[in-house]
Tab-separated table of C-alpha atoms and ligand atoms in Angstrom:
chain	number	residue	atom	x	y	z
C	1	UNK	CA	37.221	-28.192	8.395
C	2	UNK	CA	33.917	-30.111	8.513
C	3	UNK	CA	31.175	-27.949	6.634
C	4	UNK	CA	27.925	-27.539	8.234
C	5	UNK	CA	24.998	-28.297	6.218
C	6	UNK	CA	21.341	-26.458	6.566
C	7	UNK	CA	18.659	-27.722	4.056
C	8	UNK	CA	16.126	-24.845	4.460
C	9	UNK	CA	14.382	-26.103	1.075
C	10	UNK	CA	11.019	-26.769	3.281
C	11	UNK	CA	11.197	-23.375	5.441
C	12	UNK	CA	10.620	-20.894	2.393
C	13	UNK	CA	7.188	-20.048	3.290
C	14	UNK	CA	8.190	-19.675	7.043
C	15	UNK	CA	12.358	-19.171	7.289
C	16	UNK	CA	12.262	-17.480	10.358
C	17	UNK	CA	10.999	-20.742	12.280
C	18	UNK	CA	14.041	-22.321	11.451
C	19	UNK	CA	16.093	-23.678	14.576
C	20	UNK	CA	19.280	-23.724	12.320
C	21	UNK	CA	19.185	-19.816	12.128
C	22	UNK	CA	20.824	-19.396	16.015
C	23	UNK	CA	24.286	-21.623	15.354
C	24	UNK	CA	24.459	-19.402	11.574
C	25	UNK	CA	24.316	-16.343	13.423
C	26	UNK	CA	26.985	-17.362	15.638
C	27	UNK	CA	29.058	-18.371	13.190
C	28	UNK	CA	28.725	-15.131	11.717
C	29	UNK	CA	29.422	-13.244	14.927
C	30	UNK	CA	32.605	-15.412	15.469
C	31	UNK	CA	33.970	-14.287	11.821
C	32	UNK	CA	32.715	-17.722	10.066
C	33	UNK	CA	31.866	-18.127	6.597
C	34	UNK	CA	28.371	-19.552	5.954
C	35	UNK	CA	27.245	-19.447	1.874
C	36	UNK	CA	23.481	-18.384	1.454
C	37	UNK	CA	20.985	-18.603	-1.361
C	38	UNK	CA	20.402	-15.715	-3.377
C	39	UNK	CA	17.835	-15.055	-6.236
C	40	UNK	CA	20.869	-14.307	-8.481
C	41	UNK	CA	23.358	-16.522	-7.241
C	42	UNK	CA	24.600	-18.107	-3.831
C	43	UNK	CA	26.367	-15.802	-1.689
C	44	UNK	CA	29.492	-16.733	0.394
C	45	UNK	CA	28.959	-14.209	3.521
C	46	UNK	CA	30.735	-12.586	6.468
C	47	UNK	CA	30.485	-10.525	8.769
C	48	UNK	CA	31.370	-6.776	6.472
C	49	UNK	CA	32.351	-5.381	9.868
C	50	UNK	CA	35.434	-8.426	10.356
C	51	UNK	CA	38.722	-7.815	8.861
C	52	UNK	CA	38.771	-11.364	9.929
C	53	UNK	CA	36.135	-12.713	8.388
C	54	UNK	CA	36.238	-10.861	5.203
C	55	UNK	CA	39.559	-11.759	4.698
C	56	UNK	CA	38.871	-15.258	4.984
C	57	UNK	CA	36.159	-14.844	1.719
C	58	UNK	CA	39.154	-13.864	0.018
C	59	UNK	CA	41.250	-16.924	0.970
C	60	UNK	CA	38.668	-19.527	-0.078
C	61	UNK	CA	37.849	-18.239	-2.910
C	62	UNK	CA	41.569	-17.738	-4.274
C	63	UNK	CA	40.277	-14.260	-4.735
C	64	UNK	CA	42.545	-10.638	-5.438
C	65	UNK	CA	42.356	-8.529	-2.640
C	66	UNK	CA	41.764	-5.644	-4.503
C	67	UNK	CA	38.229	-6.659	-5.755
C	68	UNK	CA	35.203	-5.573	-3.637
C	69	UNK	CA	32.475	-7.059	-2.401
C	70	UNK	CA	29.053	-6.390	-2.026
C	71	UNK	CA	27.036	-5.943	1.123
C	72	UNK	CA	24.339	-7.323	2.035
C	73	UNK	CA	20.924	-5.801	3.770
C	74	UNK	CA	17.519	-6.709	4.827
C	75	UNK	CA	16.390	-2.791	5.545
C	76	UNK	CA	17.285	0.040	4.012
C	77	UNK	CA	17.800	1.498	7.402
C	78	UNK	CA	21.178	0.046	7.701
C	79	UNK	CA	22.490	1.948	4.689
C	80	UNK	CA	22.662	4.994	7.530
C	81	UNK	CA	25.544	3.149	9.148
C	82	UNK	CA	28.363	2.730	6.112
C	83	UNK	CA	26.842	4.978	3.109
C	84	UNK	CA	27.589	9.002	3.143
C	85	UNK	CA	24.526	10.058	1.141
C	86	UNK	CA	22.056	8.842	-1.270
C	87	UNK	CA	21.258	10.310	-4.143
C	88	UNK	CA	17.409	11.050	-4.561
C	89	UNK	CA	17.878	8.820	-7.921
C	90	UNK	CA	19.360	5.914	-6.152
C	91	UNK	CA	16.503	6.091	-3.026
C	92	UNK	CA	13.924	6.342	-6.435
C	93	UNK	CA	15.698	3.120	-7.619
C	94	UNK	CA	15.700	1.023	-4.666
C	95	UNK	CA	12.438	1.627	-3.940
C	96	UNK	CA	11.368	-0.045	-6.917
C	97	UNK	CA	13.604	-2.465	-7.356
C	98	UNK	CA	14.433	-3.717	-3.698
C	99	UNK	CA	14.426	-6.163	-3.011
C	100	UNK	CA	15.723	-8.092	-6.172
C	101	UNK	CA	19.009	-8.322	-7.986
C	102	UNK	CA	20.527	-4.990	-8.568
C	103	UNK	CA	23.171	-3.837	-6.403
C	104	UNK	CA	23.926	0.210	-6.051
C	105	UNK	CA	27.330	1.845	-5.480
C	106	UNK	CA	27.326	4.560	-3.329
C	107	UNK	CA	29.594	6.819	-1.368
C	108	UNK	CA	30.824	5.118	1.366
C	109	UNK	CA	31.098	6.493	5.079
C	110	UNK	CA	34.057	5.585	6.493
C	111	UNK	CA	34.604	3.663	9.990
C	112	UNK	CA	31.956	1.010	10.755
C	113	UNK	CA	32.505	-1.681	8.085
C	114	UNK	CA	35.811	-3.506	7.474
C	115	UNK	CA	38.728	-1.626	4.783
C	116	UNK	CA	38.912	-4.953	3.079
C	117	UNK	CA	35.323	-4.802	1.863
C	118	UNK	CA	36.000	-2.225	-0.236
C	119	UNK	CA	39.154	-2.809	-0.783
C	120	UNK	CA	40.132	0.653	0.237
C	121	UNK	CA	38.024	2.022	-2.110
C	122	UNK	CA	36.002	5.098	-1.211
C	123	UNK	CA	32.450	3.917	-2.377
C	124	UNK	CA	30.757	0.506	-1.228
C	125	UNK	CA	28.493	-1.788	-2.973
C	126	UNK	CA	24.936	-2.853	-1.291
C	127	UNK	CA	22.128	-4.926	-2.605
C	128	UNK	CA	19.002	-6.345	-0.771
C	129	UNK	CA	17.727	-9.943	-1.895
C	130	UNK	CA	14.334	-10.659	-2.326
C	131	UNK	CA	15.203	-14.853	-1.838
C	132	UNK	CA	12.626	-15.813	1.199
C	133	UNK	CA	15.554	-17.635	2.818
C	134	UNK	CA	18.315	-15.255	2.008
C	135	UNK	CA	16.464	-12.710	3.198
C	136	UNK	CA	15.737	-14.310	6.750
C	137	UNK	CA	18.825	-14.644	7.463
C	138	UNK	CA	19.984	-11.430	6.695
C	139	UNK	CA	16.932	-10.410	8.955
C	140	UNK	CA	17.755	-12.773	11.562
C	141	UNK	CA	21.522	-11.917	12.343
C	142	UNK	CA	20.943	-8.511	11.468
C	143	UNK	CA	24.774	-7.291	10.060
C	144	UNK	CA	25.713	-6.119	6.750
C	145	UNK	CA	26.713	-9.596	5.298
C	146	UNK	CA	29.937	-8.815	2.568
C	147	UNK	CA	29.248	-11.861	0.511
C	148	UNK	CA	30.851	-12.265	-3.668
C	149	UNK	CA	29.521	-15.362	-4.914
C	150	UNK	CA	29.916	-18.895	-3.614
C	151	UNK	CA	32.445	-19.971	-6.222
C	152	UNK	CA	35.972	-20.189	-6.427
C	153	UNK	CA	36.999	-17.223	-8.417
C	154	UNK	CA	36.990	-17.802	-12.201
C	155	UNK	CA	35.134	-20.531	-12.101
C	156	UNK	CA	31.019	-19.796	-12.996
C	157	UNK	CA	28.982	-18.231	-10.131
C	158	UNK	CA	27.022	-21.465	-8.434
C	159	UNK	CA	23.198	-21.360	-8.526
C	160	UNK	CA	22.785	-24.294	-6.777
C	161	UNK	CA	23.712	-25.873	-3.022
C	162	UNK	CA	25.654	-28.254	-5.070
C	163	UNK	CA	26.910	-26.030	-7.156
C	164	UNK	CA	28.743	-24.118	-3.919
C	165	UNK	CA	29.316	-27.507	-2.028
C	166	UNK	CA	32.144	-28.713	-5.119
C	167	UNK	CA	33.550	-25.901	-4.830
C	168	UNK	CA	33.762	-24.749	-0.966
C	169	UNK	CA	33.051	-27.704	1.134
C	170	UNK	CA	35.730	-28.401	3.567
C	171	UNK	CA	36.466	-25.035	3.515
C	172	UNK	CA	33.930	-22.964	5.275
C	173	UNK	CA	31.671	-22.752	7.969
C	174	UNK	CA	28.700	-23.789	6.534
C	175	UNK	CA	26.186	-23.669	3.645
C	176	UNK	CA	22.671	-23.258	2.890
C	177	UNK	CA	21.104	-25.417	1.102
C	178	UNK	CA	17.479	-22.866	-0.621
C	179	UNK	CA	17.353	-24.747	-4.144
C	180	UNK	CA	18.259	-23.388	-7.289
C	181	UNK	CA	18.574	-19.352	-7.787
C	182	UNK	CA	15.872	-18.000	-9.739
C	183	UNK	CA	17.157	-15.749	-11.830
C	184	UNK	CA	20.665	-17.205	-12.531
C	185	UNK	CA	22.982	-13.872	-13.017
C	186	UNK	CA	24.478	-12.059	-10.977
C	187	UNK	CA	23.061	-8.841	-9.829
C	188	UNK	CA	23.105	-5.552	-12.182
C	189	UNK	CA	25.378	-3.346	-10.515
C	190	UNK	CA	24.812	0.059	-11.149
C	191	UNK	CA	27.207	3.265	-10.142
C	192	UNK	CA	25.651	6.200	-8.556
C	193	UNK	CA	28.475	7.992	-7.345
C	194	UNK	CA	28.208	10.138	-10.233
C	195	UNK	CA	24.733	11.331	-12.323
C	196	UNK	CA	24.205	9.652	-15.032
C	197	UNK	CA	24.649	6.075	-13.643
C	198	UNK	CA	26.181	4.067	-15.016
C	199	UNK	CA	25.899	0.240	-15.348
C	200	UNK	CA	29.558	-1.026	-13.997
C	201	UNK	CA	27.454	-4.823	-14.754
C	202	UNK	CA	24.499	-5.959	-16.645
C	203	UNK	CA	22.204	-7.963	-14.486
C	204	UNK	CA	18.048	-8.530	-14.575
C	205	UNK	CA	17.288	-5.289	-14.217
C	206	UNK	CA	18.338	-3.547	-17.418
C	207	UNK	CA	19.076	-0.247	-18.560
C	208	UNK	CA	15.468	-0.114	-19.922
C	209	UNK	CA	13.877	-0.867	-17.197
C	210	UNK	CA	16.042	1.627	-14.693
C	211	UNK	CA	15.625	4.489	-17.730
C	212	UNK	CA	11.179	3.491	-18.124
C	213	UNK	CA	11.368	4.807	-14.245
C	214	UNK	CA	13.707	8.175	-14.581
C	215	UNK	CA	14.710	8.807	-18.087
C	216	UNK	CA	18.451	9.174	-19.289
C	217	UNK	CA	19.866	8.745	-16.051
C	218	UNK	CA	21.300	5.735	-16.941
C	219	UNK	CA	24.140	4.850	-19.092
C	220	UNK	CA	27.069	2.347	-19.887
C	221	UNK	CA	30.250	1.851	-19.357
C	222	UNK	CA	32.259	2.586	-21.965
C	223	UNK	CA	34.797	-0.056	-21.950
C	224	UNK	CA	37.310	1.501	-24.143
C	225	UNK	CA	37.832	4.703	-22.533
C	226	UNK	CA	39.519	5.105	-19.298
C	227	UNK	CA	37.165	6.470	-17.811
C	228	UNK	CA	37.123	5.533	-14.341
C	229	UNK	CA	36.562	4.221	-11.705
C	230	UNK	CA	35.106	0.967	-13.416
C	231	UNK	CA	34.121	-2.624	-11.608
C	232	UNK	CA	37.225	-3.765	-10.699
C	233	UNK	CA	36.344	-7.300	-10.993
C	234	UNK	CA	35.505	-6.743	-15.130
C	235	UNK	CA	39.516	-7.232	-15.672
C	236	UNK	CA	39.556	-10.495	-14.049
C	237	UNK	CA	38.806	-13.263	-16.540
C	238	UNK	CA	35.369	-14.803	-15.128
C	239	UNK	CA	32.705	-17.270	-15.340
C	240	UNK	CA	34.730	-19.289	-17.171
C	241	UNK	CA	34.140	-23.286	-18.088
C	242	UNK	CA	37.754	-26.009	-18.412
C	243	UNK	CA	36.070	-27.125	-21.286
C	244	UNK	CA	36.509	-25.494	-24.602
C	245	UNK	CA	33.175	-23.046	-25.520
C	246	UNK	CA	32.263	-21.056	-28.380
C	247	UNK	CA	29.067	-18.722	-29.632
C	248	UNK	CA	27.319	-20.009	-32.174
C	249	UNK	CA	24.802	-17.686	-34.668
C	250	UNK	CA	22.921	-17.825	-37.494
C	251	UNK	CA	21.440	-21.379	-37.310
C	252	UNK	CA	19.353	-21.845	-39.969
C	253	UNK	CA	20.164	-25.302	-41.451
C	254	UNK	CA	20.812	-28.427	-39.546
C	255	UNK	CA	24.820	-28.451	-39.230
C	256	UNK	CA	26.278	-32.335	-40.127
C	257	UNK	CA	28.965	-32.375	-42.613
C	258	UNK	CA	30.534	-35.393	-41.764
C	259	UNK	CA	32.197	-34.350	-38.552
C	260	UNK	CA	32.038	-36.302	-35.512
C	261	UNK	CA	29.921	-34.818	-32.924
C	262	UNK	CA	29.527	-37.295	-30.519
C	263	UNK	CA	31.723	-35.522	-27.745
C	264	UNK	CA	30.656	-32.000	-28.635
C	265	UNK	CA	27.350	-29.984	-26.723
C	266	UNK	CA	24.796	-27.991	-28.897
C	267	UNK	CA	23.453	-25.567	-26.219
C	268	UNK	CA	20.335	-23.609	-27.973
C	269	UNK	CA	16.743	-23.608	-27.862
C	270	UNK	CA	14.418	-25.910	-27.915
C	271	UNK	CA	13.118	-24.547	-31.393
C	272	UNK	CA	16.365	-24.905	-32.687
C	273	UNK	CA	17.326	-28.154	-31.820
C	274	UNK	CA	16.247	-29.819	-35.072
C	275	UNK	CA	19.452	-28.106	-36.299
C	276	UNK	CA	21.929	-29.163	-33.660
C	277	UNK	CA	23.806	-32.545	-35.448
C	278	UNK	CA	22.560	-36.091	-34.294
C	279	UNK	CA	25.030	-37.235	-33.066
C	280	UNK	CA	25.787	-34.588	-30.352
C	281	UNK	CA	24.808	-33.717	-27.225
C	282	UNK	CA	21.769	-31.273	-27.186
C	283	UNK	CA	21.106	-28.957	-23.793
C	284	UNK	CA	18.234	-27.253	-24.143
C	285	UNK	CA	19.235	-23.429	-23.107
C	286	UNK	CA	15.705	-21.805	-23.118
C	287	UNK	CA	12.584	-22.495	-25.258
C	288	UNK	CA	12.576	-20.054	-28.109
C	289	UNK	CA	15.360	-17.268	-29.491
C	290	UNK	CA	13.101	-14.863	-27.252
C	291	UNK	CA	13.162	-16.711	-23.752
C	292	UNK	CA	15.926	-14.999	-22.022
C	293	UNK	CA	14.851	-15.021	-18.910
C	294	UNK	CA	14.561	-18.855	-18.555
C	295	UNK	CA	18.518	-18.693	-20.568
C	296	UNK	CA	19.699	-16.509	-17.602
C	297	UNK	CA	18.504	-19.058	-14.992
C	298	UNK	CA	19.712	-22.037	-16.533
C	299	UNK	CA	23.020	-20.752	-18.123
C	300	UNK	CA	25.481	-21.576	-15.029
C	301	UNK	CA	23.680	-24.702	-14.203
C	302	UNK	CA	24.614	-25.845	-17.982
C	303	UNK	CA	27.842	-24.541	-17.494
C	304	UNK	CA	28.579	-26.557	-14.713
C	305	UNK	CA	27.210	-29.387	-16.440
C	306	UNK	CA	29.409	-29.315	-19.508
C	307	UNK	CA	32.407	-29.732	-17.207
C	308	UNK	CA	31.118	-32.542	-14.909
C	309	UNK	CA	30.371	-34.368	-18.080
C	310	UNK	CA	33.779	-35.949	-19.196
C	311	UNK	CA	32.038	-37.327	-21.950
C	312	UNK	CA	31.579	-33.719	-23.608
C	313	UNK	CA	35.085	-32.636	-24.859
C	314	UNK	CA	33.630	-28.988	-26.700
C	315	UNK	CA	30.660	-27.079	-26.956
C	316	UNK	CA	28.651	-24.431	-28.557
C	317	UNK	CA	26.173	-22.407	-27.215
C	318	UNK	CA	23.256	-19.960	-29.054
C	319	UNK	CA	24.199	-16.380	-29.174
C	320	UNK	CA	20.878	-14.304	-28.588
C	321	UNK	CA	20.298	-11.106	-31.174
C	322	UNK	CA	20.872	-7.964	-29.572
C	323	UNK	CA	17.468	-6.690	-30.195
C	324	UNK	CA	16.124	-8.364	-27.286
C	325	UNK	CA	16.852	-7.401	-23.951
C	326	UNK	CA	19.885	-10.075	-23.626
C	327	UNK	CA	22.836	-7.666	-22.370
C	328	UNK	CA	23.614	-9.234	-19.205
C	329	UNK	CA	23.528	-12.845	-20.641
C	330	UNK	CA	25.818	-11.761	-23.677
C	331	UNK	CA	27.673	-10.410	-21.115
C	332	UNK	CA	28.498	-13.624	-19.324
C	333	UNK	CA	28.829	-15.403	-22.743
C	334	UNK	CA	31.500	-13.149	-23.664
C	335	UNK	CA	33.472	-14.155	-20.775
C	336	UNK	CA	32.964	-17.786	-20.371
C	337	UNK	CA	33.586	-17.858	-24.635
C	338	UNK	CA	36.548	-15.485	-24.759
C	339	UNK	CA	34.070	-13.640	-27.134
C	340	UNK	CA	34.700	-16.757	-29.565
C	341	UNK	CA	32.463	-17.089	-31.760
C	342	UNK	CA	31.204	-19.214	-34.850
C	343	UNK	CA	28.470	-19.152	-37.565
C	344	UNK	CA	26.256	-22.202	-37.998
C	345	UNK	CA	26.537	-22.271	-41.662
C	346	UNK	CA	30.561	-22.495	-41.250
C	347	UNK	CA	30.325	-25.793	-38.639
V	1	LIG	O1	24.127	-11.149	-7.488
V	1	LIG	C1	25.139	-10.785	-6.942
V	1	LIG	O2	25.569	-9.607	-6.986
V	1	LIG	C2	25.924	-11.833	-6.116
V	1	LIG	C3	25.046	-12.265	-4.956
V	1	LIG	C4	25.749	-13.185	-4.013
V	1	LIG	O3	24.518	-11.144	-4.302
V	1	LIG	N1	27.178	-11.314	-5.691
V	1	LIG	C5	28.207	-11.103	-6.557
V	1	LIG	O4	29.359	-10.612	-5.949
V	1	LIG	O5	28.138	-11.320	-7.740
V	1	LIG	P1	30.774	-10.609	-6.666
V	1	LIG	O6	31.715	-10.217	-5.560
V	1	LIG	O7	31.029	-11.890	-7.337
V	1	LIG	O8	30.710	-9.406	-7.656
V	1	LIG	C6	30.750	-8.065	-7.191
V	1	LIG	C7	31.062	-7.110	-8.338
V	1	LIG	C8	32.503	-7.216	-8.746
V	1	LIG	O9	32.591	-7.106	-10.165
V	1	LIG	C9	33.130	-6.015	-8.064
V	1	LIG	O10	34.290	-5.568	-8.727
V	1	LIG	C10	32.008	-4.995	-8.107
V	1	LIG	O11	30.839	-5.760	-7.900
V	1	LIG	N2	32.122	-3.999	-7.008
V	1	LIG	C11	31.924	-4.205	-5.696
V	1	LIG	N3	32.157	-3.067	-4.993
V	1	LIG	C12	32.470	-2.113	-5.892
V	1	LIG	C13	32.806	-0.722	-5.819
V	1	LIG	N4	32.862	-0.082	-4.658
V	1	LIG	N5	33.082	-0.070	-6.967
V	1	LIG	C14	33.042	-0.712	-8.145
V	1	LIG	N6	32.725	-2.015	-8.283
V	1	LIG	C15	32.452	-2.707	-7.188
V	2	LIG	MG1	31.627	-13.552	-8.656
């Protein structure tokens, strides 16, 4: 299948004039796959409302069929259609926070989107975007839009057009090209079908920030009970590079000991890279052990980079301290690491 290709990088100010915006909708309405930018990450999107379609997600992104998907709105008027009732909490929460990258699970009301969106389940995940261009189209075609990210499963969630196009071209409809996502992660996903919440996935918005608005109504996971129902996609293995990665703490002395380094990538901060040996690749993660916002937004991209690169055969990346608001990176480093990790004095 020939992929269609829309650079929208020029329309964020104005997405709406875009002439590209009639053939996406149509693709949409025929039960195509078109992959949209997201501040978190890009989206691969379908119609929610097409078995069709949504199965089709599935096939391209070698995905189990038992792991929801997220739907996608541009008004919170739509939730009236496919949600039974939202808590006053989860209104509270979206009024702040919408649009931008948390994504609420509510009850779901049966009947007017697709059984494979939830995969049977009886609650449905929804999150608004706040991306101009994302958000356009959303506007523009005007369906709930069931779209995981634009990767194919287990490999790391693509942030850029390019990112999306290795993995999916020839193999949908179409994709958008809206530069690189701004914040990086994937959206917090947070479960409100029963009070407290509870954070199924640690995004942007953290647990801090949902509690500063109502206190102690939101809580974690606890991985190690059963308590249920959790994220089903937090079994799968995710985000996960070919090449070999491991955590790295307590960097305090510049690490050479005679090893060779010249295949291996030191992925800290700038502050830290008079530490990382010569000989070795250095990828600057963020500026300082404190800048984990500009870490979150650049994490994928260097994850991506490590395996284009054939000339980098390992690599080691900074583990942030946990008194800083880092869950949701950690989170992803866990994965992509196998929660492998190493101390800098022991390299
Ligand atoms: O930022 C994001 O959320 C991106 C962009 C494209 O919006 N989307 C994304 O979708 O990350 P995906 O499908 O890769 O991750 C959705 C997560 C999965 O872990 C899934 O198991 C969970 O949300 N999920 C979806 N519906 C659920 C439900 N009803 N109950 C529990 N977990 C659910
Ligand atoms: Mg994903």
């Amino acid at each position: 299948m020939k992929t269609m290709i829309w650079d929208m990088r020029e329309y964020k100010d104005m997405p709406l004039t875009f002439a590209g915006l009639k053939t996406i909708k149509e693709i949409y309405n025929h039960g195509g796959l078109v992959a949209i930018p997201t501040e978190t990450v890009y989206g691969l999107g379908a119609n929610a409302r097409d078995e069709q379609a949504v199965s089709r997600i599935y096939e391209a992104k070698g995905r189990p069929s038992d792991n929801p998907l997220i739907v996608h709105i541009h008004s919170q008027q739509q939730l009236k259609d496919f949600v039974a009732e939202i808590p006053e909490e989860a209104k509270k929460f979206m009024d702040v926070f919408w649009p931008g990258p948390i994504s609420f699970i509510l009850p779901l009301k049966k009947g007017y989107l697709c059984e494979k969106v939830t995969g049977g389940l009886d609650s449905i995940a929804v999150r608004m975007p706040s991306h101009p261009i994302g958000r356009a189209i959303l506007q523009y075609v005007n369906l709930p839009i069931a779209a995981p990210s634009a990767n194919l499963s287990g490999r790391p969630s693509p942030t850029t057009f390019q990112h999306v196009y290795n993995d999916l071209n020839e193999k949908i409809e179409g994709i958008v090209n809206g530069d690189q996502s701004e914040e990086g992660l994937e959206s917090t996903v947070l479960d409100c079908t029963r009070y407290p919440f509870k954070i199924a996935r640690p995004g942007a918005i953290t647990q801090a920030m949902l509690n500063e608005v109502i206190p102690d109504s939101v809580i974690y996971y606890d991985y190690n009970s059963i308590d249920k129902p959790i994220a089903p996609g937090m079994k799968y293995k995710h985000y996960s590079p070919e090449t070999p990665i491991s955590m790295v703490t307590n960097i305090a002395h510049p690490i050479e000991n005679g090893e060779n380094w010249s295949n291996v990538a030191f992925i800290l901060p700038r502050t830290l890279k008079q530490f990382a040996p010569q000989e070795a690749f250095f990828i600057p993660l963020c500026e300082d052990e404190t800048d984990v916002k500009e870490a979150n937004h650049n994490l994928y991209h260097i994850l991506h980079i490590i395996d284009e690169n054939p000339l980098i055969h390992r690599a080691f990346i900074y583990a942030f301290n946990d008194e800083i608001e880092s869950e949701a990176i950690m989170n992803r480093m866990t994965k992509a690491t196998g929660n492998h990790i190493v101390r800098g004095e022991d390299l």
